[in-house]
Amino acid sequence: MAKVKTKQCFYCVNNIPHVDYKDTDILRKFVSSYMKIAPRRRSGLCAWHQRKVAGAIKQARIAGLMAFVPR
Ligand SMILES: [Zn+2]
């Protein structure tokens, strides 16, 4: 709560309206070392993109692009 300056949403800054589940390089930024989806305070995403990212990560997992558990 002490953090005053909030990081801006990666997707809003880069003007990416849609989160592509095939962009695993980007999605990887938003998962922890245990392949868990990062909470918003860590990812710095806006509420809208956080939801999109969470959905994209789940989609990527099902498509076999990302792991469910770390290797
Ligand atoms: Zn955003």
PDB file of C-alpha atoms and ligand atoms in Angstrom:
ATOM      1  CA  MET A   1       0.000   0.000   0.000  1.00  0.00           C
ATOM      2  CA  ALA A   2       3.012   2.247   0.440  1.00  0.00           C
ATOM      3  CA  LYS A   3       3.649   2.427  -3.259  1.00  0.00           C
ATOM      4  CA  VAL A   4       2.577   5.830  -4.504  1.00  0.00           C
ATOM      5  CA  LYS A   5       3.612   5.646  -8.111  1.00  0.00           C
ATOM      6  CA  THR A   6       1.585   2.998  -9.854  1.00  0.00           C
ATOM      7  CA  LYS A   7       3.033   1.220 -12.830  1.00  0.00           C
ATOM      8  CA  GLN A   8       1.051   1.668 -15.966  1.00  0.00           C
ATOM      9  CA  CYS A   9      -0.610  -1.207 -17.682  1.00  0.00           C
ATOM     10  CA  PHE A  10       1.734  -2.856 -20.189  1.00  0.00           C
ATOM     11  CA  TYR A  11      -0.976  -3.336 -22.788  1.00  0.00           C
ATOM     12  CA  CYS A  12      -2.399   0.160 -22.453  1.00  0.00           C
ATOM     13  CA  VAL A  13       1.079   1.714 -22.703  1.00  0.00           C
ATOM     14  CA  ASN A  14       1.953  -0.309 -25.787  1.00  0.00           C
ATOM     15  CA  ASN A  15      -1.514   0.261 -27.206  1.00  0.00           C
ATOM     16  CA  ILE A  16      -2.342  -3.411 -27.579  1.00  0.00           C
ATOM     17  CA  PRO A  17      -6.118  -3.702 -27.406  1.00  0.00           C
ATOM     18  CA  HIS A  18      -6.286  -7.479 -27.516  1.00  0.00           C
ATOM     19  CA  VAL A  19      -4.232  -9.888 -25.502  1.00  0.00           C
ATOM     20  CA  ASP A  20      -3.033 -12.636 -27.809  1.00  0.00           C
ATOM     21  CA  TYR A  21      -2.717 -16.011 -26.122  1.00  0.00           C
ATOM     22  CA  LYS A  22      -0.038 -16.951 -28.678  1.00  0.00           C
ATOM     23  CA  ASP A  23       2.259 -14.197 -27.361  1.00  0.00           C
ATOM     24  CA  THR A  24       3.747 -16.360 -24.673  1.00  0.00           C
ATOM     25  CA  ASP A  25       6.802 -14.128 -24.381  1.00  0.00           C
ATOM     26  CA  ILE A  26       4.566 -11.354 -23.137  1.00  0.00           C
ATOM     27  CA  LEU A  27       2.287 -13.582 -21.085  1.00  0.00           C
ATOM     28  CA  ARG A  28       5.304 -15.058 -19.357  1.00  0.00           C
ATOM     29  CA  LYS A  29       5.866 -11.679 -17.746  1.00  0.00           C
ATOM     30  CA  PHE A  30       2.607 -12.061 -15.908  1.00  0.00           C
ATOM     31  CA  VAL A  31       3.092 -15.448 -14.370  1.00  0.00           C
ATOM     32  CA  SER A  32       5.119 -16.186 -11.285  1.00  0.00           C
ATOM     33  CA  SER A  33       7.936 -18.707 -11.126  1.00  0.00           C
ATOM     34  CA  TYR A  34       5.327 -21.267 -10.143  1.00  0.00           C
ATOM     35  CA  MET A  35       3.369 -20.493 -13.314  1.00  0.00           C
ATOM     36  CA  LYS A  36       0.698 -18.777 -11.319  1.00  0.00           C
ATOM     37  CA  ILE A  37      -0.997 -15.729 -12.764  1.00  0.00           C
ATOM     38  CA  ALA A  38       0.456 -12.642 -11.107  1.00  0.00           C
ATOM     39  CA  PRO A  39      -1.866 -10.521  -8.984  1.00  0.00           C
ATOM     40  CA  ARG A  40      -2.655  -7.068 -10.279  1.00  0.00           C
ATOM     41  CA  ARG A  41      -0.336  -5.300  -7.850  1.00  0.00           C
ATOM     42  CA  ARG A  42       2.550  -7.266  -9.363  1.00  0.00           C
ATOM     43  CA  SER A  43       1.579  -7.255 -13.015  1.00  0.00           C
ATOM     44  CA  GLY A  44       0.639  -3.567 -12.969  1.00  0.00           C
ATOM     45  CA  LEU A  45      -2.169  -4.211 -15.408  1.00  0.00           C
ATOM     46  CA  CYS A  46      -5.447  -2.391 -15.440  1.00  0.00           C
ATOM     47  CA  ALA A  47      -8.501  -4.355 -14.380  1.00  0.00           C
ATOM     48  CA  TRP A  48      -9.622  -4.849 -17.940  1.00  0.00           C
ATOM     49  CA  HIS A  49      -6.317  -6.187 -19.230  1.00  0.00           C
ATOM     50  CA  GLN A  50      -5.727  -8.245 -16.108  1.00  0.00           C
ATOM     51  CA  ARG A  51      -8.875 -10.158 -16.948  1.00  0.00           C
ATOM     52  CA  LYS A  52      -7.795 -10.513 -20.567  1.00  0.00           C
ATOM     53  CA  VAL A  53      -4.354 -11.731 -19.564  1.00  0.00           C
ATOM     54  CA  ALA A  54      -5.766 -14.261 -17.125  1.00  0.00           C
ATOM     55  CA  GLY A  55      -8.013 -15.611 -19.862  1.00  0.00           C
ATOM     56  CA  ALA A  56      -5.181 -15.651 -22.398  1.00  0.00           C
ATOM     57  CA  ILE A  57      -2.887 -17.544 -20.036  1.00  0.00           C
ATOM     58  CA  LYS A  58      -5.568 -20.166 -19.444  1.00  0.00           C
ATOM     59  CA  GLN A  59      -6.125 -20.427 -23.177  1.00  0.00           C
ATOM     60  CA  ALA A  60      -2.382 -20.736 -23.794  1.00  0.00           C
ATOM     61  CA  ARG A  61      -2.178 -23.534 -21.250  1.00  0.00           C
ATOM     62  CA  ILE A  62      -4.954 -25.462 -22.919  1.00  0.00           C
ATOM     63  CA  ALA A  63      -3.328 -24.892 -26.322  1.00  0.00           C
ATOM     64  CA  GLY A  64      -0.115 -26.324 -24.906  1.00  0.00           C
ATOM     65  CA  LEU A  65       1.873 -23.096 -25.301  1.00  0.00           C
ATOM     66  CA  MET A  66       2.411 -22.635 -21.594  1.00  0.00           C
ATOM     67  CA  ALA A  67       2.878 -25.084 -18.779  1.00  0.00           C
ATOM     68  CA  PHE A  68       0.404 -25.568 -15.954  1.00  0.00           C
ATOM     69  CA  VAL A  69       3.210 -26.348 -13.557  1.00  0.00           C
ATOM     70  CA  PRO A  70       6.923 -25.447 -13.668  1.00  0.00           C
ATOM     71  CA  ARG A  71       9.280 -28.002 -15.045  1.00  0.00           C
TER      72      ARG A  71
HETATM   73 ZN    ZN B   1      -4.715  -1.958 -19.724  1.00  0.00          ZN
END
